Amino acid sequence: MSPLLQQFLSEARDFLEGIGQKLMQLENAPTDVGLMTELFRFMHTLKGISGLFDFPEMTRVLHAGEDLLDAVRNDRIQYSQTLADRLLNAMDFVGMLCDEVEATGNIGATYASDSVRLTESLRDLMYSVVNENTASQHYLHLESKTTGMAAQLLPTPPIGLKHVPELVRMKAYQQTKAGQPVYWLRYTPIEECFFQGEDPFFQVRQTPELLWGNIIARESWPRLANMDAYRCQLNFRLLTGASKATLEDHFRFILEQIIIEPVAHLFFIIPTGDPCGGPVYEDFVGVALGFLATNNLTELTQAAKTMLELSCPDLWLSSALRWLLLVLENESDNHAALTAIVESLRSLNPPNWLDIQAQCLSSTSSSQPEPVHGLVENNLSNVQSAEHAEAIKSLLTTQRDILLLPITEPWQIGRMKAVSNVLSGCLRATGELEQLSNLALASEQSIAQGIATPLFDWLEQTFFLGTSIASNDLGQTSGDHDSSATSKAPSIPEGLVNTEPRPIPEVDNELKFGRRAEDSATDPKSLKVDQAKIDRLMSLIGEMVVSKNALPYLAVRAETVYGVRDLSREIKAQYDVINRIAEEMQDAIMQVRMMPVSFVFQRFPRLVRDISRKLDKDVNLVLEGEHTEADKNIIDSLGDPLIHIVRNSLDHGFELPDVRRASGKPTAGTLTIRAKQESDRVIIEIIDDGKGIDPEVVKRKAYEKGILDEASLEKISDEDAVNLIFVAGFSTVEVISDLSGRGVGMDVVRTAVEKVNGSIALESEKGKGTHIRLSLPLSMAVTNVIIIESNDQVLGVPMDSVVETVRIPRAQIRTIKHSFATVLRGCIVPLKSINALLSIDAQPQVNDDELAILVVRMGDESVGLIVDNFRETIEIILKPMTGVLANIPAYAGSALMGDGSVLLVLNVKELLQCP
Amino acid sequence: MPIEFKKNLVVFKGVVPVEDAEVLLECLQTNSAVKVDLSDCTHLHCANLQVLMAAKPNVTAWPGDKEFCTWLKSALAINAV
């Protein structure tokens, strides 16, 4: 894997994390412009860098996301939860692609369709969010859903299908009838495609199972002298029998430039040829309809064949007869279709398949049509035609209003396409097919010129001046348009833009570079360094700190052994300088390793949101003190325990909204995660206002699981009982869910926290909530220890467990049974002799009839250790015991002292737990 | 050279790459009487194709490849909007 790709992956993950975080923040402040801009910039940059690599699947999704955010940013659409959901989903997909790239080096073709689906889900949002209430959404759904057989078929026949030679269409018809869908594919290469090394012509020539294809110019050619050979001006239209998946794979790099639509078999039936009829056909039509009415298909076939033999094969009528025969052969039971073809012989207009499509679908999609079903369908279509005029009227008015809207931005040209699509649908529905070519001309002029005038003029002329449709029942209604249109339409217009499934907006290409320049200005001045390098630097500085500590010893030797007092003083002066620099170095390296806890916190908004939604709970997350800093190792070790705790809170702690309401709490629970610094420790508190932990339940469970015996069951305090949840193997939940209940959670949490010298405390009040408090050291690198003496041995005790050092007269030490104790500021403190604990056979040394007591914290109590003497506290680099010594729990580790000796550091907790 | 310019005749051979489109366009711009011979051509880059579609020169010989020939004939014949 190239270093560039590696860097991309690491940056991409950062960006994804950032995007997720910003989306979460936006959920609480949907109107925050600053957040939105930042989010957009993340998406934009990520898309930009993804374009450096050959990952069309990834770039496509990101591009759609970017467009969507741009729309939100410019207030064209509203931020919504659906939007956040889809974006998060898309970002998860991108994350998955990153994993895939990391594992295999590229992205498998299988992701292409997912990528397109996600892209469409994002793009849909850009057009549907605004008008969630309009009926046009139904239409959109019909088009975008490609599940059911009926929905797969195109509601309108593709324009241009009639250019396909009859033989090819007949073949396609038979293939579709046989249950193998045939697709109409429109490919509109972007103008700059030649510069991206594409050859659209080659691409389409390689299309699998190509039935037919043609190439047309987008607009009339300019004068040859003005032509730019390197701007693609061609559109492609293909008819192919390959499966949709195969096609998507074939065009996977340019999926957004193609439109694949399945074609209903009836749409292929378009008679073509010389339209010169004679009266003899009138007779034939009458006879044929008679045969149809009596279901005498054999006679009909015979008559049609005879008729065909008599006619010139180039005639329009011959073509229609050939289709009639083909339909007779393939679906002789489809009377609606047969009648339509026969009727068309009289009218010389191609059958309007849209009108009879519903009927045909119902009777052809299932091999055995049910009569009752057919009846219902018939009735339905009658009802539809009664409402037809009304619907078309409102559609036309709306289209006109849309065209009246000003066009200020390039993407709005998409409206024209949409309007043109709607209008062509209307024409088909009313059977005004000869107007289609005029419409196509007008819309192409409009799109090319970027103004709505040609299309608007056409619309006015055709419909509102009452030339063609005025003769139909639409005419009377179009009269009162002018007065009612403006007042009626306002809510509908933009919704109808939906009818264009993917009006791919021409993204302002020339702006991109400008934006990129903007981005570079905000580049953070930071450096990504491998953690191993920092660790090495830190251990070197540690060595340095230790070896500098040798200088005072040297000074003492210079004076006492060699008797050079001046030299001794100079060494000491020098030592002070080195000491100061070393301390600063240490401080600096600590700063480098320090990370804000927000690094861990940032994943919680998403986690809480996902889990609470899954559990149908309503939980507000409050994060406090995210800027509190701690060593990276500590932060890293914090992640998993916190997730466990939060999950536990959500799963066991919070009640369902109904229960909460019943107990008089606000329906939405509050989960607070707070970080703060207390001297040299980081305190993390997780507070929920859920139902708390019931000590009785915990006790019973602990007893059932054999964690408690009967005697201790009686005397254990509620507080201690609650803390039993930290014991290994404890779980109060009967059913193991995917969230919790396996009985490892809290035990793992405690172990993980103690591993980094942290401690965990839990308080819970039944019905009020639970409060968990983690206390962790700021840094693990340097440990403060106090040096104690015991029987002439020097030992270290970590300062974080030391409460105080006191000297107590021997008289104040009481003996309770065989144990010692003393009273310190009104509290009884048990005393233990360090010699006894370490099995050293010596009595504690007494100075002036006083004993030196080191008071240490042991959980919630204090214990006094009787030692011989105290010395100074020093900072050491604690190295854990290795090898054979690693199994001695009484020692936390060892450290090298300035004079070269080794200091053993006690693990007080373990030491005191030894019996 | 996939494109050979003779007097009033442009002969296409094999696969004609994208780079040749510019030269082809120049030639067709300066000489309107030029004809094209596609008999030995197996593929035209899309850019060349659109130059031919725009210039509409007379084709003296169509390609031997039947499928390719169909493509070109339909593209160069239906030259309308």
CSV table of N, CA, C and O in Angstrom, one decimal, chain A residues 256-354:
chain,number,residue,atom,x,y,z
A,256,GLU,N,-23.5,7.7,-12.2
A,256,GLU,CA,-24.4,8.8,-12.1
A,256,GLU,C,-24.7,9.5,-13.4
A,256,GLU,O,-25.5,10.3,-13.5
A,257,GLN,N,-24.0,9.0,-14.5
A,257,GLN,CA,-24.3,9.6,-15.8
A,257,GLN,C,-25.3,8.7,-16.6
A,257,GLN,O,-25.6,9.1,-17.8
A,258,ILE,N,-25.7,7.6,-16.1
A,258,ILE,CA,-26.6,6.8,-16.8
A,258,ILE,C,-27.9,6.6,-16.1
A,258,ILE,O,-28.0,6.8,-14.9
A,259,ILE,N,-28.9,6.4,-16.9
A,259,ILE,CA,-30.2,6.1,-16.3
A,259,ILE,C,-30.7,4.7,-16.9
A,259,ILE,O,-30.7,4.6,-18.2
A,260,ILE,N,-31.0,3.8,-16.1
A,260,ILE,CA,-31.4,2.5,-16.6
A,260,ILE,C,-32.9,2.3,-16.2
A,260,ILE,O,-33.3,2.5,-15.1
A,261,GLU,N,-33.7,2.0,-17.2
A,261,GLU,CA,-35.1,1.9,-17.0
A,261,GLU,C,-35.6,0.6,-17.6
A,261,GLU,O,-35.2,0.3,-18.8
A,262,PRO,N,-36.3,-0.2,-16.9
A,262,PRO,CA,-36.9,-1.4,-17.6
A,262,PRO,C,-38.0,-1.0,-18.5
A,262,PRO,O,-38.7,0.1,-18.2
A,263,VAL,N,-38.3,-1.7,-19.5
A,263,VAL,CA,-39.4,-1.3,-20.5
A,263,VAL,C,-40.4,-2.4,-20.4
A,263,VAL,O,-40.2,-3.6,-20.5
A,264,ALA,N,-41.7,-1.9,-20.3
A,264,ALA,CA,-42.8,-2.9,-20.3
A,264,ALA,C,-42.9,-3.4,-21.7
A,264,ALA,O,-42.7,-2.7,-22.7
A,265,HIS,N,-43.3,-4.7,-21.9
A,265,HIS,CA,-43.3,-5.3,-23.2
A,265,HIS,C,-44.2,-4.6,-24.2
A,265,HIS,O,-43.9,-4.5,-25.4
A,266,LEU,N,-45.3,-4.1,-23.7
A,266,LEU,CA,-46.2,-3.5,-24.6
A,266,LEU,C,-45.7,-2.2,-25.3
A,266,LEU,O,-46.0,-1.9,-26.4
A,267,PHE,N,-44.7,-1.6,-24.6
A,267,PHE,CA,-44.2,-0.3,-25.1
A,267,PHE,C,-43.4,-0.5,-26.4
A,267,PHE,O,-43.1,0.4,-27.1
A,268,PHE,N,-43.0,-1.8,-26.6
A,268,PHE,CA,-42.2,-2.0,-27.8
A,268,PHE,C,-43.1,-2.0,-29.1
A,268,PHE,O,-42.7,-1.9,-30.2
A,269,ILE,N,-44.4,-2.1,-28.8
A,269,ILE,CA,-45.4,-2.2,-30.0
A,269,ILE,C,-45.6,-0.8,-30.5
A,269,ILE,O,-46.5,-0.1,-30.0
A,270,ILE,N,-44.8,-0.4,-31.5
A,270,ILE,CA,-45.0,0.9,-32.1
A,270,ILE,C,-44.9,0.6,-33.6
A,270,ILE,O,-43.9,0.4,-34.1
A,271,PRO,N,-46.1,0.6,-34.3
A,271,PRO,CA,-46.0,0.4,-35.7
A,271,PRO,C,-45.3,1.6,-36.4
A,271,PRO,O,-45.5,2.7,-36.0
A,272,THR,N,-44.5,1.3,-37.4
A,272,THR,CA,-43.7,2.4,-38.1
A,272,THR,C,-43.9,2.1,-39.6
A,272,THR,O,-44.1,1.0,-40.0
A,273,GLY,N,-43.6,3.1,-40.3
A,273,GLY,CA,-43.7,3.0,-41.8
A,273,GLY,C,-44.4,4.1,-42.4
A,273,GLY,O,-44.7,5.1,-41.8
A,274,ASP,N,-44.8,3.9,-43.7
A,274,ASP,CA,-45.4,4.9,-44.5
A,274,ASP,C,-46.9,4.9,-44.2
A,274,ASP,O,-47.6,4.0,-44.4
A,275,PRO,N,-47.4,6.0,-43.6
A,275,PRO,CA,-48.8,6.1,-43.2
A,275,PRO,C,-49.7,6.4,-44.3
A,275,PRO,O,-50.3,7.5,-44.4
A,276,CYS,N,-49.9,5.5,-45.2
A,276,CYS,CA,-50.9,5.7,-46.3
A,276,CYS,C,-51.9,4.7,-46.3
A,276,CYS,O,-51.7,3.5,-46.8
A,277,GLY,N,-53.1,5.0,-45.7
A,277,GLY,CA,-54.1,4.0,-45.6
A,277,GLY,C,-55.2,4.1,-46.7
A,277,GLY,O,-55.1,5.0,-47.5
A,278,GLY,N,-56.1,3.1,-46.7
A,278,GLY,CA,-57.2,3.2,-47.6
A,278,GLY,C,-58.4,2.7,-47.0
A,278,GLY,O,-58.4,2.2,-45.8
A,279,PRO,N,-59.5,2.9,-47.6
A,279,PRO,CA,-60.8,2.5,-47.0
A,279,PRO,C,-60.9,1.1,-46.7
A,279,PRO,O,-61.7,0.6,-45.8
A,280,VAL,N,-60.2,0.2,-47.4
A,280,VAL,CA,-60.3,-1.2,-47.3
A,280,VAL,C,-59.9,-1.6,-45.8
A,280,VAL,O,-60.4,-2.5,-45.3
A,281,TYR,N,-59.1,-0.8,-45.2
A,281,TYR,CA,-58.8,-1.1,-43.8
A,281,TYR,C,-59.9,-0.9,-42.8
A,281,TYR,O,-60.0,-1.5,-41.8
A,282,GLU,N,-60.7,0.1,-43.2
A,282,GLU,CA,-61.9,0.4,-42.4
A,282,GLU,C,-62.7,-0.9,-42.2
A,282,GLU,O,-63.1,-1.3,-41.1
A,283,ASP,N,-62.9,-1.6,-43.4
A,283,ASP,CA,-63.6,-2.9,-43.4
A,283,ASP,C,-62.9,-3.9,-42.5
A,283,ASP,O,-63.4,-4.6,-41.7
A,284,PHE,N,-61.6,-3.9,-42.7
A,284,PHE,CA,-60.8,-4.9,-41.9
A,284,PHE,C,-60.9,-4.7,-40.4
A,284,PHE,O,-61.1,-5.6,-39.7
A,285,VAL,N,-60.9,-3.4,-40.0
A,285,VAL,CA,-61.0,-3.1,-38.6
A,285,VAL,C,-62.3,-3.6,-38.1
A,285,VAL,O,-62.4,-4.3,-37.0
A,286,GLY,N,-63.4,-3.3,-38.8
A,286,GLY,CA,-64.7,-3.8,-38.4
A,286,GLY,C,-64.7,-5.3,-38.2
A,286,GLY,O,-65.2,-5.8,-37.2
A,287,VAL,N,-64.2,-6.0,-39.3
A,287,VAL,CA,-64.2,-7.5,-39.2
A,287,VAL,C,-63.4,-8.0,-38.1
A,287,VAL,O,-63.8,-8.8,-37.3
A,288,ALA,N,-62.2,-7.4,-37.9
A,288,ALA,CA,-61.3,-7.8,-36.9
A,288,ALA,C,-61.9,-7.6,-35.5
A,288,ALA,O,-61.8,-8.5,-34.6
A,289,LEU,N,-62.5,-6.5,-35.3
A,289,LEU,CA,-63.2,-6.2,-34.0
A,289,LEU,C,-64.3,-7.3,-33.7
A,289,LEU,O,-64.5,-7.7,-32.6
A,290,GLY,N,-65.0,-7.6,-34.8
A,290,GLY,CA,-66.0,-8.7,-34.7
A,290,GLY,C,-65.4,-10.0,-34.2
A,290,GLY,O,-65.9,-10.6,-33.3
A,291,PHE,N,-64.3,-10.3,-34.8
A,291,PHE,CA,-63.6,-11.6,-34.4
A,291,PHE,C,-63.2,-11.5,-33.0
A,291,PHE,O,-63.3,-12.5,-32.2
A,292,LEU,N,-62.7,-10.4,-32.6
A,292,LEU,CA,-62.2,-10.2,-31.2
A,292,LEU,C,-63.4,-10.4,-30.2
A,292,LEU,O,-63.3,-11.0,-29.2
A,293,ALA,N,-64.5,-9.7,-30.6
A,293,ALA,CA,-65.6,-9.8,-29.7
A,293,ALA,C,-66.1,-11.2,-29.5
A,293,ALA,O,-66.6,-11.6,-28.4
A,294,THR,N,-66.0,-12.0,-30.6
A,294,THR,CA,-66.5,-13.4,-30.5
A,294,THR,C,-65.3,-14.3,-30.1
A,294,THR,O,-65.5,-15.5,-30.1
A,295,ASN,N,-64.2,-13.7,-29.9
A,295,ASN,CA,-63.0,-14.5,-29.5
A,295,ASN,C,-62.6,-15.5,-30.5
A,295,ASN,O,-62.1,-16.6,-30.2
A,296,ASN,N,-62.8,-15.1,-31.8
A,296,ASN,CA,-62.5,-16.0,-32.8
A,296,ASN,C,-61.1,-15.7,-33.3
A,296,ASN,O,-60.9,-15.0,-34.4
A,297,LEU,N,-60.1,-16.1,-32.6
A,297,LEU,CA,-58.7,-15.7,-32.9
A,297,LEU,C,-58.1,-16.3,-34.1
A,297,LEU,O,-57.3,-15.7,-34.8
A,298,THR,N,-58.5,-17.6,-34.4
A,298,THR,CA,-58.0,-18.2,-35.6
A,298,THR,C,-58.3,-17.5,-36.8
A,298,THR,O,-57.5,-17.2,-37.7
A,299,GLU,N,-59.6,-17.1,-36.9
A,299,GLU,CA,-60.1,-16.3,-38.1
A,299,GLU,C,-59.4,-15.0,-38.1
A,299,GLU,O,-59.0,-14.5,-39.2
A,300,LEU,N,-59.2,-14.4,-37.0
A,300,LEU,CA,-58.5,-13.1,-37.0
A,300,LEU,C,-57.1,-13.2,-37.5
A,300,LEU,O,-56.6,-12.4,-38.3
A,301,THR,N,-56.4,-14.2,-37.0
A,301,THR,CA,-55.0,-14.5,-37.5
A,301,THR,C,-55.0,-14.6,-39.0
A,301,THR,O,-54.2,-14.1,-39.7
A,302,GLN,N,-55.9,-15.4,-39.5
A,302,GLN,CA,-56.0,-15.7,-40.9
A,302,GLN,C,-56.2,-14.4,-41.7
A,302,GLN,O,-55.5,-14.1,-42.6
A,303,ALA,N,-57.2,-13.6,-41.2
A,303,ALA,CA,-57.5,-12.4,-41.9
A,303,ALA,C,-56.3,-11.4,-41.9
A,303,ALA,O,-56.0,-10.8,-42.9
A,304,ALA,N,-55.6,-11.4,-40.8
A,304,ALA,CA,-54.5,-10.5,-40.7
A,304,ALA,C,-53.4,-10.9,-41.6
A,304,ALA,O,-52.8,-10.1,-42.3
A,305,LYS,N,-53.2,-12.2,-41.7
A,305,LYS,CA,-52.1,-12.7,-42.6
A,305,LYS,C,-52.4,-12.4,-44.1
A,305,LYS,O,-51.6,-12.0,-44.8
A,306,THR,N,-53.7,-12.6,-44.4
A,306,THR,CA,-54.1,-12.3,-45.8
A,306,THR,C,-53.9,-10.8,-46.1
A,306,THR,O,-53.3,-10.5,-47.1
A,307,MET,N,-54.3,-10.0,-45.1
A,307,MET,CA,-54.2,-8.6,-45.3
A,307,MET,C,-52.7,-8.2,-45.5
A,307,MET,O,-52.4,-7.3,-46.3
A,308,LEU,N,-51.9,-8.8,-44.7
A,308,LEU,CA,-50.4,-8.5,-44.7
A,308,LEU,C,-49.9,-8.9,-46.1
A,308,LEU,O,-49.0,-8.2,-46.7
A,309,GLU,N,-50.3,-10.0,-46.6
A,309,GLU,CA,-49.8,-10.4,-47.9
A,309,GLU,C,-50.2,-9.4,-49.0
A,309,GLU,O,-49.4,-9.2,-50.0
A,310,LEU,N,-51.3,-8.8,-48.8
A,310,LEU,CA,-51.8,-7.9,-49.8
A,310,LEU,C,-51.2,-6.6,-49.8
A,310,LEU,O,-51.2,-5.8,-50.7
A,311,SER,N,-50.6,-6.2,-48.6
A,311,SER,CA,-50.0,-4.8,-48.4
A,311,SER,C,-48.6,-4.8,-48.7
A,311,SER,O,-47.9,-5.8,-48.5
A,312,CYS,N,-48.1,-3.6,-49.1
A,312,CYS,CA,-46.7,-3.4,-49.2
A,312,CYS,C,-46.0,-3.4,-47.8
A,312,CYS,O,-46.5,-2.8,-46.9
A,313,PRO,N,-44.9,-4.2,-47.7
A,313,PRO,CA,-44.3,-4.4,-46.3
A,313,PRO,C,-43.8,-3.1,-45.7
A,313,PRO,O,-43.6,-3.0,-44.5
A,314,ASP,N,-43.6,-2.0,-46.5
A,314,ASP,CA,-43.1,-0.8,-45.9
A,314,ASP,C,-44.2,0.1,-45.2
A,314,ASP,O,-43.9,1.1,-44.6
A,315,LEU,N,-45.4,-0.3,-45.4
A,315,LEU,CA,-46.5,0.5,-44.9
A,315,LEU,C,-46.6,0.5,-43.4
A,315,LEU,O,-46.3,-0.5,-42.8
A,316,TRP,N,-47.1,1.6,-42.9
A,316,TRP,CA,-47.4,1.7,-41.5
A,316,TRP,C,-48.3,0.5,-41.1
A,316,TRP,O,-48.2,-0.1,-40.1
A,317,LEU,N,-49.3,0.3,-41.9
A,317,LEU,CA,-50.3,-0.7,-41.6
A,317,LEU,C,-49.8,-2.1,-41.6
A,317,LEU,O,-50.2,-2.9,-40.7
A,318,SER,N,-48.8,-2.3,-42.5
A,318,SER,CA,-48.2,-3.7,-42.5
A,318,SER,C,-47.5,-3.9,-41.2
A,318,SER,O,-47.5,-5.0,-40.6
A,319,SER,N,-46.8,-2.8,-40.8
A,319,SER,CA,-46.1,-2.9,-39.5
A,319,SER,C,-47.1,-3.2,-38.4
A,319,SER,O,-46.8,-4.1,-37.5
A,320,ALA,N,-48.2,-2.5,-38.3
A,320,ALA,CA,-49.2,-2.8,-37.3
A,320,ALA,C,-49.7,-4.2,-37.4
A,320,ALA,O,-49.9,-4.8,-36.3
A,321,LEU,N,-49.9,-4.7,-38.6
A,321,LEU,CA,-50.4,-6.0,-38.7
A,321,LEU,C,-49.4,-7.1,-38.2
A,321,LEU,O,-49.7,-8.0,-37.6
A,322,ARG,N,-48.1,-6.8,-38.5
A,322,ARG,CA,-47.1,-7.7,-38.0
A,322,ARG,C,-47.1,-7.8,-36.5
A,322,ARG,O,-47.0,-8.8,-35.9
A,323,TRP,N,-47.3,-6.6,-35.9
A,323,TRP,CA,-47.4,-6.6,-34.4
A,323,TRP,C,-48.6,-7.3,-33.9
A,323,TRP,O,-48.5,-8.0,-33.0
A,324,LEU,N,-49.7,-7.1,-34.7
A,324,LEU,CA,-50.9,-7.8,-34.3
A,324,LEU,C,-50.7,-9.3,-34.3
A,324,LEU,O,-51.1,-10.0,-33.3
A,325,LEU,N,-50.0,-9.8,-35.3
A,325,LEU,CA,-49.8,-11.2,-35.4
A,325,LEU,C,-48.9,-11.7,-34.3
A,325,LEU,O,-49.1,-12.7,-33.7
A,326,LEU,N,-47.9,-10.9,-34.0
A,326,LEU,CA,-46.9,-11.2,-32.9
A,326,LEU,C,-47.6,-11.3,-31.6
A,326,LEU,O,-47.4,-12.2,-30.8
A,327,VAL,N,-48.5,-10.3,-31.3
A,327,VAL,CA,-49.2,-10.3,-30.1
A,327,VAL,C,-50.2,-11.5,-30.0
A,327,VAL,O,-50.3,-12.2,-29.0
A,328,LEU,N,-50.8,-11.8,-31.1
A,328,LEU,CA,-51.7,-12.9,-31.2
A,328,LEU,C,-51.0,-14.2,-30.8
A,328,LEU,O,-51.5,-15.1,-30.2
A,329,GLU,N,-49.8,-14.3,-31.3
A,329,GLU,CA,-49.0,-15.5,-31.1
A,329,GLU,C,-48.6,-15.6,-29.6
A,329,GLU,O,-48.6,-16.7,-29.1
A,330,ASN,N,-48.2,-14.4,-29.0
A,330,ASN,CA,-47.6,-14.5,-27.7
A,330,ASN,C,-48.6,-14.3,-26.5
A,330,ASN,O,-48.5,-14.9,-25.5
A,331,GLU,N,-49.6,-13.5,-26.7
A,331,GLU,CA,-50.6,-13.3,-25.6
A,331,GLU,C,-51.9,-13.1,-26.2
A,331,GLU,O,-52.5,-12.0,-26.2
A,332,SER,N,-52.5,-14.2,-26.8
A,332,SER,CA,-53.8,-14.1,-27.4
A,332,SER,C,-54.9,-13.7,-26.5
A,332,SER,O,-55.9,-13.3,-26.9
A,333,ASP,N,-54.6,-13.9,-25.2
A,333,ASP,CA,-55.7,-13.6,-24.2
A,333,ASP,C,-55.7,-12.1,-23.9
A,333,ASP,O,-56.6,-11.6,-23.2
A,334,ASN,N,-54.8,-11.3,-24.3
A,334,ASN,CA,-54.7,-9.9,-24.0
A,334,ASN,C,-55.6,-9.1,-24.9
A,334,ASN,O,-55.1,-8.5,-25.9
A,335,HIS,N,-56.9,-9.2,-24.7
A,335,HIS,CA,-57.8,-8.5,-25.7
A,335,HIS,C,-57.6,-7.0,-25.7
A,335,HIS,O,-57.8,-6.4,-26.8
A,336,ALA,N,-57.3,-6.4,-24.6
A,336,ALA,CA,-57.2,-5.0,-24.6
A,336,ALA,C,-56.1,-4.6,-25.5
A,336,ALA,O,-56.3,-3.6,-26.3
A,337,ALA,N,-55.0,-5.3,-25.5
A,337,ALA,CA,-53.8,-5.0,-26.4
A,337,ALA,C,-54.2,-5.2,-27.8
A,337,ALA,O,-54.0,-4.3,-28.7
A,338,LEU,N,-54.9,-6.3,-28.1
A,338,LEU,CA,-55.3,-6.6,-29.5
A,338,LEU,C,-56.2,-5.6,-30.0
A,338,LEU,O,-56.0,-5.1,-31.1
A,339,THR,N,-57.2,-5.3,-29.2
A,339,THR,CA,-58.2,-4.3,-29.6
A,339,THR,C,-57.5,-3.0,-29.9
A,339,THR,O,-57.8,-2.3,-31.0
A,340,ALA,N,-56.5,-2.6,-29.1
A,340,ALA,CA,-55.8,-1.3,-29.3
A,340,ALA,C,-55.1,-1.3,-30.6
A,340,ALA,O,-55.1,-0.3,-31.3
A,341,ILE,N,-54.5,-2.4,-30.9
A,341,ILE,CA,-53.7,-2.5,-32.2
A,341,ILE,C,-54.7,-2.4,-33.4
A,341,ILE,O,-54.5,-1.6,-34.3
A,342,VAL,N,-55.8,-3.1,-33.3
A,342,VAL,CA,-56.8,-3.1,-34.4
A,342,VAL,C,-57.3,-1.6,-34.5
A,342,VAL,O,-57.4,-1.1,-35.6
A,343,GLU,N,-57.6,-1.0,-33.4
A,343,GLU,CA,-58.1,0.3,-33.4
A,343,GLU,C,-57.1,1.3,-34.1
A,343,GLU,O,-57.5,2.2,-34.8
A,344,SER,N,-55.9,1.0,-33.8
A,344,SER,CA,-54.8,1.9,-34.3
A,344,SER,C,-54.8,1.9,-35.8
A,344,SER,O,-54.4,2.8,-36.5
A,345,LEU,N,-55.2,0.7,-36.4
A,345,LEU,CA,-55.3,0.6,-37.8
A,345,LEU,C,-56.2,1.6,-38.4
A,345,LEU,O,-56.0,2.1,-39.5
A,346,ARG,N,-57.3,1.9,-37.7
A,346,ARG,CA,-58.2,2.9,-38.1
A,346,ARG,C,-57.7,4.3,-38.0
A,346,ARG,O,-57.8,5.1,-38.8
A,347,SER,N,-57.1,4.5,-36.7
A,347,SER,CA,-56.7,5.9,-36.4
A,347,SER,C,-55.4,6.3,-37.0
A,347,SER,O,-55.0,7.4,-37.1
A,348,LEU,N,-54.6,5.3,-37.4
A,348,LEU,CA,-53.2,5.5,-37.8
A,348,LEU,C,-52.3,6.1,-36.8
A,348,LEU,O,-51.3,6.7,-37.1
A,349,ASN,N,-52.8,6.1,-35.5
A,349,ASN,CA,-52.0,6.5,-34.4
A,349,ASN,C,-51.5,5.3,-33.7
A,349,ASN,O,-52.3,4.4,-33.5
A,350,PRO,N,-50.3,5.3,-33.2
A,350,PRO,CA,-49.8,4.2,-32.4
A,350,PRO,C,-50.7,4.0,-31.2
A,350,PRO,O,-51.3,5.0,-30.6
A,351,PRO,N,-51.0,2.8,-30.8
A,351,PRO,CA,-51.8,2.5,-29.6
A,351,PRO,C,-51.2,3.3,-28.4
A,351,PRO,O,-50.0,3.3,-28.2
A,352,ASN,N,-52.1,3.8,-27.6
A,352,ASN,CA,-51.7,4.5,-26.4
A,352,ASN,C,-51.6,3.5,-25.2
A,352,ASN,O,-52.6,3.2,-24.6
A,353,TRP,N,-50.4,2.9,-25.0
A,353,TRP,CA,-50.3,1.8,-24.1
A,353,TRP,C,-50.5,2.2,-22.6
A,353,TRP,O,-50.8,1.4,-21.8
A,354,LEU,N,-50.3,3.5,-22.4
A,354,LEU,CA,-50.5,4.0,-21.0
A,354,LEU,C,-51.9,3.7,-20.5
A,354,LEU,O,-52.1,3.3,-19.3
